[in-house]
Short mmCIF file of C-alpha atoms and ligand atoms in Angstrom, two decimals:
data_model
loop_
_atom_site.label_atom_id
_atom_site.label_comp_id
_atom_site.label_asym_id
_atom_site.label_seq_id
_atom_site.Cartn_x
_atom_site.Cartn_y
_atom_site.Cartn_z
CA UNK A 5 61.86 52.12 60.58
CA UNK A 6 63.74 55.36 60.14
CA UNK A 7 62.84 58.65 58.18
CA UNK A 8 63.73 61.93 58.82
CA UNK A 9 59.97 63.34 58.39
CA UNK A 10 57.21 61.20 59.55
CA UNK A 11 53.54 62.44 58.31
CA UNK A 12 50.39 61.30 59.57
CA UNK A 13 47.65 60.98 56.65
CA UNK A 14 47.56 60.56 53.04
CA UNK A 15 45.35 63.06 51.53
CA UNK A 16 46.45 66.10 49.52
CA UNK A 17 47.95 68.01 52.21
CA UNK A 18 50.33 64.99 53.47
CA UNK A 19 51.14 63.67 50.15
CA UNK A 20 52.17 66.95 48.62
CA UNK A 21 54.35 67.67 52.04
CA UNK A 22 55.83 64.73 51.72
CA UNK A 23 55.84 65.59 47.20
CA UNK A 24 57.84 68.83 48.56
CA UNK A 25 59.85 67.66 51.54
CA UNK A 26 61.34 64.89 48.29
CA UNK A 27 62.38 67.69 45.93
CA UNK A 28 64.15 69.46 48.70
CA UNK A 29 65.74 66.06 49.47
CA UNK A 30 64.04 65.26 52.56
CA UNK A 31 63.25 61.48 53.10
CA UNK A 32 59.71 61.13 54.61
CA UNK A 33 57.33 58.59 55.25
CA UNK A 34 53.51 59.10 54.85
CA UNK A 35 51.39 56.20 56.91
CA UNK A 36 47.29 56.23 56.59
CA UNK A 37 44.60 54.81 58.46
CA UNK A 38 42.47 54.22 55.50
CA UNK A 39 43.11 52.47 51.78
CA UNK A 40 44.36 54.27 48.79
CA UNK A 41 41.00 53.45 46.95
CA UNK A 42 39.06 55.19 50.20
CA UNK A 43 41.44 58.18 50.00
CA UNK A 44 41.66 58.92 47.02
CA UNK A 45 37.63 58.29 46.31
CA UNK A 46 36.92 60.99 49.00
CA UNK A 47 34.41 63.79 47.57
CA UNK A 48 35.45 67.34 48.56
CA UNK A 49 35.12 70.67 47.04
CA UNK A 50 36.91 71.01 43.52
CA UNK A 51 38.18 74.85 43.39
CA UNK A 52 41.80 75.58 43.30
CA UNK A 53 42.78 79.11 43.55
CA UNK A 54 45.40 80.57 41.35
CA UNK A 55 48.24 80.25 43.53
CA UNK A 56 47.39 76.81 44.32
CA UNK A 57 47.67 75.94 40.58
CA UNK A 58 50.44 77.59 40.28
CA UNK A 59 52.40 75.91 43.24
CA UNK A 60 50.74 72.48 41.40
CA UNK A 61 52.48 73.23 38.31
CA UNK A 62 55.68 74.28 39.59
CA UNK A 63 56.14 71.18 41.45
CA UNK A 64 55.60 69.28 38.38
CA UNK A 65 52.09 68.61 39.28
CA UNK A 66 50.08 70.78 36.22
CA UNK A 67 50.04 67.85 33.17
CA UNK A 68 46.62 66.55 33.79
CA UNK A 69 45.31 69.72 35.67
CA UNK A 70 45.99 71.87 32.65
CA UNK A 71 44.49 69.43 30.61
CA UNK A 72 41.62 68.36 32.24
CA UNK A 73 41.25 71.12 34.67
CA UNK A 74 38.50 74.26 34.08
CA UNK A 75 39.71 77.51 34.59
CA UNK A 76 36.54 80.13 35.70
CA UNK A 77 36.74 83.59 35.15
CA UNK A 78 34.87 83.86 38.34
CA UNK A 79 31.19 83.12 40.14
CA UNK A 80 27.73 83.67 39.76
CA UNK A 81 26.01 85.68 42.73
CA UNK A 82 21.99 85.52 42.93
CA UNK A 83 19.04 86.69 45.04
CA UNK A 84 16.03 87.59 44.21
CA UNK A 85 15.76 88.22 40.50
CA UNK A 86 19.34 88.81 39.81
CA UNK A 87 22.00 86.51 39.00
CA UNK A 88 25.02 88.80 38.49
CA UNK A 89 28.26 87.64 37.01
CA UNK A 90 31.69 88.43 39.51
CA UNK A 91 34.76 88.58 37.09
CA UNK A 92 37.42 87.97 39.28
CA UNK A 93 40.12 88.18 36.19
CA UNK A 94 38.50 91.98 35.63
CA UNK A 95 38.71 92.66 39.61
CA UNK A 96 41.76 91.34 40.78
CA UNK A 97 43.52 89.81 37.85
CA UNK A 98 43.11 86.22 39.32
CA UNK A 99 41.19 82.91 38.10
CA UNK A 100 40.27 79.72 39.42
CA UNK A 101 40.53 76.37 38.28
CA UNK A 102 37.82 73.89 38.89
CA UNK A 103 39.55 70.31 39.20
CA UNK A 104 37.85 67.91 41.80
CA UNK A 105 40.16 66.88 45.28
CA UNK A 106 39.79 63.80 44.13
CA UNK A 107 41.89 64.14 41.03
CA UNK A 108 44.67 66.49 42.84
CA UNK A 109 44.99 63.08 45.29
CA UNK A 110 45.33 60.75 42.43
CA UNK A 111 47.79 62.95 41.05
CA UNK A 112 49.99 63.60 44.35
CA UNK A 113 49.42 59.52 44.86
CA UNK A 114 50.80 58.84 41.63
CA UNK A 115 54.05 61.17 41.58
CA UNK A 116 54.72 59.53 45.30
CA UNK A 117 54.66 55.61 43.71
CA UNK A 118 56.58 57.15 40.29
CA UNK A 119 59.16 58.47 43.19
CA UNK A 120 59.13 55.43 44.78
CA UNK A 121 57.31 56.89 47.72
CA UNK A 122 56.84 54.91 50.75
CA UNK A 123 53.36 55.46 51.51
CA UNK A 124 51.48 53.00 54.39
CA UNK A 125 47.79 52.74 54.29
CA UNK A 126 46.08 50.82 56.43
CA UNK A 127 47.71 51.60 59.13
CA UNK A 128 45.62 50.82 62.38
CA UNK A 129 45.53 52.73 65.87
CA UNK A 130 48.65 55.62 64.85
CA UNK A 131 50.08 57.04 67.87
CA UNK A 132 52.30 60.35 68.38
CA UNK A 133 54.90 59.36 71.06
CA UNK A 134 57.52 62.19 72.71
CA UNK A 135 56.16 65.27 69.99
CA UNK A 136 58.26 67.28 72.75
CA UNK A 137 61.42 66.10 72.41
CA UNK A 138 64.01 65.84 69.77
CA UNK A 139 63.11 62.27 69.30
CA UNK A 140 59.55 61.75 68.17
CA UNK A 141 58.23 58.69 67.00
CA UNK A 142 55.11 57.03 65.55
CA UNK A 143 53.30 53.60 67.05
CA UNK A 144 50.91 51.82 64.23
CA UNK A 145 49.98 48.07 63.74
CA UNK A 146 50.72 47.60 59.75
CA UNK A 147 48.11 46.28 56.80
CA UNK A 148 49.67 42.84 57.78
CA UNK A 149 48.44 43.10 61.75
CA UNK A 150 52.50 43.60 62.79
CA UNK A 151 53.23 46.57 65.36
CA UNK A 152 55.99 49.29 63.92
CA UNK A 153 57.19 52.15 64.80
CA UNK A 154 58.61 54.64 62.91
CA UNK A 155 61.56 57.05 64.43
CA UNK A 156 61.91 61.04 63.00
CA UNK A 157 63.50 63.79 63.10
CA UNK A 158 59.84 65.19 63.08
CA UNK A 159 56.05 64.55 62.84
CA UNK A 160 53.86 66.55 60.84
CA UNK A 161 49.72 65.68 61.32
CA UNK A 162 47.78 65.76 58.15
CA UNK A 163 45.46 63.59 59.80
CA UNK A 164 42.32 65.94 59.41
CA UNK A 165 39.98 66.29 62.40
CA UNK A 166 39.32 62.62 63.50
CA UNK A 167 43.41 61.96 63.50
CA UNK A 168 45.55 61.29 66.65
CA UNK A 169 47.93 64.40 65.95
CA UNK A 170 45.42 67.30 66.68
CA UNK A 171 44.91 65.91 70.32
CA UNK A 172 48.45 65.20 70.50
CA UNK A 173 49.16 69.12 70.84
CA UNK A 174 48.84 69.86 75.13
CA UNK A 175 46.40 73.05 76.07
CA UNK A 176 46.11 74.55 72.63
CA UNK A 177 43.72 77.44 72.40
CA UNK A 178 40.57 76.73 69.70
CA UNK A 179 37.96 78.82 68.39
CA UNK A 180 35.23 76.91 67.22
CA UNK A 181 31.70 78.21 65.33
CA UNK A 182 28.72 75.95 64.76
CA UNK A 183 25.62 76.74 62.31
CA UNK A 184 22.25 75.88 62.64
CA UNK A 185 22.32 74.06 58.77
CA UNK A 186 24.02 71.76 57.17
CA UNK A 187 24.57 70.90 53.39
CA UNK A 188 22.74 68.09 51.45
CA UNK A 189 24.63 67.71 48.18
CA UNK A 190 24.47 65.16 44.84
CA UNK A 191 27.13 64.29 42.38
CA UNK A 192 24.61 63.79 38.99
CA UNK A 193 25.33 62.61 35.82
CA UNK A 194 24.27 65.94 34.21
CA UNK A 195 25.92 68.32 32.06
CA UNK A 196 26.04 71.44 33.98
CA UNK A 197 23.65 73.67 33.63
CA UNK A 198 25.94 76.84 33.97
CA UNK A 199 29.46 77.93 32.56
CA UNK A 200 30.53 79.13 36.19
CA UNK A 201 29.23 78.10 39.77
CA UNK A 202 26.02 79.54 41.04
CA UNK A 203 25.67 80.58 44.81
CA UNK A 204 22.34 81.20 45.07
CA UNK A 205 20.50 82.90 48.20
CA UNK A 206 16.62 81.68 48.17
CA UNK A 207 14.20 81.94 51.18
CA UNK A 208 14.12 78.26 51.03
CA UNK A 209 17.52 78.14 52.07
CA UNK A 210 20.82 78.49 50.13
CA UNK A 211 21.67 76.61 46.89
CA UNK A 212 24.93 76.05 44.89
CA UNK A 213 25.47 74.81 41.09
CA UNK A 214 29.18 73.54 41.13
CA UNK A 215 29.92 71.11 38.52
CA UNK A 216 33.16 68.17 38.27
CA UNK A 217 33.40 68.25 34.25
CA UNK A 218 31.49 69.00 30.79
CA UNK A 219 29.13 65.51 32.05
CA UNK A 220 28.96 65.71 35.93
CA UNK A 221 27.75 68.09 37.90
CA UNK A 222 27.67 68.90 41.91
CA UNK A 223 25.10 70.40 43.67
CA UNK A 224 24.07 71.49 47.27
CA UNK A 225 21.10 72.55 49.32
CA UNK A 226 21.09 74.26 52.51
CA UNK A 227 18.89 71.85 54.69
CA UNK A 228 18.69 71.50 58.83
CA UNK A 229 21.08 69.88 61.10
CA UNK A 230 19.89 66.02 61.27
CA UNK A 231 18.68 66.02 57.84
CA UNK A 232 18.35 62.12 57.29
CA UNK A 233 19.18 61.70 53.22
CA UNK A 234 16.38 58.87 53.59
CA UNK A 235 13.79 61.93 53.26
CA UNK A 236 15.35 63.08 50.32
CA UNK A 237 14.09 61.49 47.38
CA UNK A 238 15.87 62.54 43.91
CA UNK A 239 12.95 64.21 42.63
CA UNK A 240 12.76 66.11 45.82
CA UNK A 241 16.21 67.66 45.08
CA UNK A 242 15.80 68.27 41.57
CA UNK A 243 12.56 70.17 42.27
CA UNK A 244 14.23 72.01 45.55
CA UNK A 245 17.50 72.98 43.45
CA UNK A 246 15.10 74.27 40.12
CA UNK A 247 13.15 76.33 42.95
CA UNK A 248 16.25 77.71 44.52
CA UNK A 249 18.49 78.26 41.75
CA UNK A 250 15.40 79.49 39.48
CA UNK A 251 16.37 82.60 37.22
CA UNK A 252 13.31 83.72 34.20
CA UNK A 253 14.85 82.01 31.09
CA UNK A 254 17.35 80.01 32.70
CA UNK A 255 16.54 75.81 33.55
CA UNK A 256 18.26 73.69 35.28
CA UNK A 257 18.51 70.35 33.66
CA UNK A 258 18.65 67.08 36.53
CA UNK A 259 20.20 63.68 35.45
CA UNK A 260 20.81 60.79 37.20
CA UNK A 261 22.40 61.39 40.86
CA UNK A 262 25.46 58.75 41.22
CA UNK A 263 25.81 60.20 45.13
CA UNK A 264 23.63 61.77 47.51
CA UNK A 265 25.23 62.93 51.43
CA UNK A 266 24.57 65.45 53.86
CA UNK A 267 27.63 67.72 55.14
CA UNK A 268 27.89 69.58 58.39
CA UNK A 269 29.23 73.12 58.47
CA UNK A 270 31.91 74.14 60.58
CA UNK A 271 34.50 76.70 61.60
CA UNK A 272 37.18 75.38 64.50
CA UNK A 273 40.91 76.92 64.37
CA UNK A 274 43.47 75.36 66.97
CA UNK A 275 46.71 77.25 68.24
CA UNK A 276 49.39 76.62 68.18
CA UNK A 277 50.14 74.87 64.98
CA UNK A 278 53.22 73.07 66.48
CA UNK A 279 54.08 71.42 69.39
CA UNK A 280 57.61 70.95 69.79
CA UNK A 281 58.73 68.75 67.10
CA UNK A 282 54.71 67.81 65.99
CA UNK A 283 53.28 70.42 63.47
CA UNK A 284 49.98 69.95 62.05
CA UNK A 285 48.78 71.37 58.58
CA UNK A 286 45.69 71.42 56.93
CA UNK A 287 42.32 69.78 58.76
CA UNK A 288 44.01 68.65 61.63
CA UNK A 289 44.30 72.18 62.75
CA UNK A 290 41.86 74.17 61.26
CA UNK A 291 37.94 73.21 59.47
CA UNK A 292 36.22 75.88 57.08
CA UNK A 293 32.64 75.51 56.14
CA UNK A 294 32.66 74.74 52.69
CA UNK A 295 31.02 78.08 51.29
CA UNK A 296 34.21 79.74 49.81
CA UNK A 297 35.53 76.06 49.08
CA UNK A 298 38.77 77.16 51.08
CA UNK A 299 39.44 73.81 52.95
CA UNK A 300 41.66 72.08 50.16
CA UNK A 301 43.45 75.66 49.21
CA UNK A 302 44.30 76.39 53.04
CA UNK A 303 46.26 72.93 53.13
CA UNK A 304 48.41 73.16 50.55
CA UNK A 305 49.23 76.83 51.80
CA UNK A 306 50.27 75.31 55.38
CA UNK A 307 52.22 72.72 53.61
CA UNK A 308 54.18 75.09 51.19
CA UNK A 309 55.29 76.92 54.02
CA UNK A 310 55.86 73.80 56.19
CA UNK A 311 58.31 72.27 53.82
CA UNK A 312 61.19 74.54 53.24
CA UNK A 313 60.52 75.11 57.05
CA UNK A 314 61.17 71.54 57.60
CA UNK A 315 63.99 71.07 55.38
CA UNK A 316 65.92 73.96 57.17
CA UNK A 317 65.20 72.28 60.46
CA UNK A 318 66.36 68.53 59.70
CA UNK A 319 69.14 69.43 56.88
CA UNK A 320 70.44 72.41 58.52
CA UNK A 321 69.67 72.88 62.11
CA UNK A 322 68.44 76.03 61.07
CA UNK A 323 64.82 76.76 63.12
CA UNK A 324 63.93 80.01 61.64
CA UNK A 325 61.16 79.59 59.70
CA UNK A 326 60.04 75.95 61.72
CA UNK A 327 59.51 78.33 64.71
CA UNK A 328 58.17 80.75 62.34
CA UNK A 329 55.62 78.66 60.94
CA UNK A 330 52.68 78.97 63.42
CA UNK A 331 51.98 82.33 63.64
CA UNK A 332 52.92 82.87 60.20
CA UNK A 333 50.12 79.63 58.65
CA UNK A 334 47.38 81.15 61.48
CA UNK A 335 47.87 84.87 59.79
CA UNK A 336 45.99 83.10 56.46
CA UNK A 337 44.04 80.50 58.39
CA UNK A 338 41.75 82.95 59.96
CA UNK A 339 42.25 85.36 57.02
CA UNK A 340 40.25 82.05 55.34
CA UNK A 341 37.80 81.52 58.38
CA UNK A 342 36.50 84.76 58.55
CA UNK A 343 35.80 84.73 54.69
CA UNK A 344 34.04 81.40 54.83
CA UNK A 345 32.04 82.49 57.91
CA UNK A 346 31.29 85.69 55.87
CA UNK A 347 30.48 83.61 52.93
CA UNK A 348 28.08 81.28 55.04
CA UNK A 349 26.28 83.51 56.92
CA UNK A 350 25.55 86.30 53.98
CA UNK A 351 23.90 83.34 51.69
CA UNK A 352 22.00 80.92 54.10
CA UNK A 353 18.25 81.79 55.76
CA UNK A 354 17.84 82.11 59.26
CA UNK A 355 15.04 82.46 61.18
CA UNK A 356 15.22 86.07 61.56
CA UNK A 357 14.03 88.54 59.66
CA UNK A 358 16.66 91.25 60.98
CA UNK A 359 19.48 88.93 59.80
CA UNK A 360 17.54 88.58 56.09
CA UNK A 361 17.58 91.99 55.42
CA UNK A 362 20.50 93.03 56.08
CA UNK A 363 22.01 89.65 54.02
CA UNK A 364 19.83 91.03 51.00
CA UNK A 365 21.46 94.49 51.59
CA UNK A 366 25.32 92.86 51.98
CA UNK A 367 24.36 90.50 48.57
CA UNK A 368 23.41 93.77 46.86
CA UNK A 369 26.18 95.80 47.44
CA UNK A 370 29.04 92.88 47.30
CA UNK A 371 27.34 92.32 43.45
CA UNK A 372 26.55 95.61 42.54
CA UNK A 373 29.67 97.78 43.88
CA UNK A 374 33.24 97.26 42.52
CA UNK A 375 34.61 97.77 45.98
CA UNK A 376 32.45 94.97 47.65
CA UNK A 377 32.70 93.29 44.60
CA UNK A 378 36.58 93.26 44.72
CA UNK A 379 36.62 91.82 48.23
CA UNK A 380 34.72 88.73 47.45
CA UNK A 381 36.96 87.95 44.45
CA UNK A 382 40.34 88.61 46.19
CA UNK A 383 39.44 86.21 49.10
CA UNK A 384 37.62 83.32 46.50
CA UNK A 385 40.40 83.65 43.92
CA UNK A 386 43.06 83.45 46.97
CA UNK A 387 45.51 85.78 48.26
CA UNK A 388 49.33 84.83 47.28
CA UNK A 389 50.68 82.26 49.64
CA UNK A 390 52.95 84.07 52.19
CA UNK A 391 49.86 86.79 52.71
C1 PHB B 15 32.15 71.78 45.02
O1 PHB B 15 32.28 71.80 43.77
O2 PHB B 15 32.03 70.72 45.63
C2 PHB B 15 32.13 73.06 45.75
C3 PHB B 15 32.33 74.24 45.07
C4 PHB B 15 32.31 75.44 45.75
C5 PHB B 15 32.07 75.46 47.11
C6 PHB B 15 31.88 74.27 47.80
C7 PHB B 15 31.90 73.07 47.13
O3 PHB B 15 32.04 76.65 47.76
#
């Protein structure tokens, strides 16, 4: 097989290269290591910020996400007594739409197969093979057990962290931040208690109220690293979250939980972006803790500046922007980290007492002060893509 752009992984950041690389009349093929049904069933955070939405709907991408899709005038902040309202609309003119990953994958998967998108999943054992040279090519055995390979003008990795392509970059430089929690959180069949999310900081530990739709919510706890689910019994969540997310006058109202996981938190950035004629986007070169919900917003930002790149470089010979593209992706990539790092470590406990007070002080003045307040919304509500 022959393409001109060959991308490793089908989730939202490959399909909606491979969505852009199309309408810029670029032929690529997108080849996955796990089914459509696993992809696209994969629970993430569900927060798009504006200019995501906006690139969505552009691309002809905004039917079902401006039906079906919640738009949030901003966040909820609380600690200890006060639950203050952040109105990112009134601060910095922005919203954010809450529409799960999930849906944004069915959607991409769907305008691929309308296009007549080749898409391979279940491909087995990928391989990157000469990323350095102007020939690169893909090794994979194929859903029916047959060996391929697949020849391109280039290979883009939107493999996330477990895929072949990150490794496939020689003597990058990574940063990489580990935290002493992790997340348990529960999908419920529960009308959400709350208009807008809730990020809650308790001494328990953190606690977030996110919600899918009008019928399902999402919720999280902060619990320790090794948390085994097992010792979470529903009723032990409900009564943690009603604890932690507790407000005089306010309840929180528990249904049946339809999924129950434990996350681990995470910061790792890897640089370059791009080896020769490899570039990665998304996960497989960069992981956010998911306070901030960033992860899904900082993919589709690599990948709408990785397409017109791309279709310069194959249509036109023209390596501006592909050469470009690194430096440029890393300038929001740790403009991201930092903000989900800030995000993590002002809202969960830790051991020391130092740390608490001056997280009480940094909750107080980010809710209380226009000027902190205006921080927190530009970064949640997403600078424009470019920044
Ligand atoms: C979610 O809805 O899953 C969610 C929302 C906000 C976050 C993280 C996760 O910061």
């Amino acid at each position: 097989m022959r393409t001109q752009v060959a991308i490793v992984g089908a989730g939202p950041a490959g399909l909606l290269l491979s969505h852009l690389l199309d309408r810029a009349g670029v032929e690529s093929v997108v080849v996955e290591a796990r089914s459509r049904e696993y992809v696209e069933a994969r629970i993430r955070a569900g927060i798009l910020e504006q200019s995501t939405v906006d690139l969505l709907r552009e691309v002809g991408l905004g039917e079902r996400l401006d039906r079906e899709g919640d738009v949030h005038r901003g966040i909820y902040l609380q600690y200890p007594g006060e639950r203050v309202h952040l109105d990112f609309v009134d601060l910095v003119g922005r919203s954010v739409t809450v529409y799960g990953q999930t849906e944004v994958t069915k959607d991409l998967g769907r305008a691929r197969a309308a296009a007549g998108q080749e898409i391979v999943y279940e491909a087995a054992d990928t391989a990157i093979h000469d990323a350095g040279t102007e020939r690169p090519y893909l090794t994979f055995t194929g859903p029916d057990g047959r060996a391929e390979r697949l020849d391109a003008d280039v290979v883009v990795g939107c493999d996330g962290s477990f895929g072949p392509s990150r490794a496939a970059v020689p003597d990058p430089a990574t940063w990489e931040r580990t935290y002493p929690y992790s997340w348990l959180g529960i999908l419920a069949d529960a009308a959400p208690s709350t208009d807008e999310l809730i990020y809650a900081w308790h001494p328990d530990g953190f606690a977030l109220h996110s919600m899918r739709s009008a019928t399902v919510s999402r919720l999280y706890l902060q619990v320790p690293n090794g948390t085994d689910v097992a010792d979470w019994s529903d009723d032990r969540v409900w009564t943690a979250l009603a604890e932690r997310l507790g407000l005089d006058g306010w309840t929180l109202t528990p249904g049946p939980v339809t999924e129950k996981s434990v996350l681990p938190m995470r910061s790792f950035v890897q640089q370059p972006m791009r080896h020769g004629r490899l570039f990665l986007a998304g996960d497989a070169a960069h992981i956010v803790p998911p306070t901030g919900a960033k992860g899904l917003n900082l993919a589709v930002a690599d990948v709408a500046l990785l397409a017109p790149a791309l279709a310069a470089l194959v249509r036109n010979e023209d390596s501006a922007l592909a050469d470009a593209y690194s430096d440029t992706a890393l300038r929001r990539v740790w403009r991201c980290t930092h903000f989900s790092w800030w995000m993590t470590t002002m809202l969960h406990t830790s051991a020391d007492p130092f740390d608490t007070q001056l997280q009480l002080s940094q909750l107080r003045w980010v809710a209380t002060s226009t000027a902190g307040a205006t921080g927190l919304a530009e970064n949640y509500a997403g600078l424009p893509i470019g920044f």
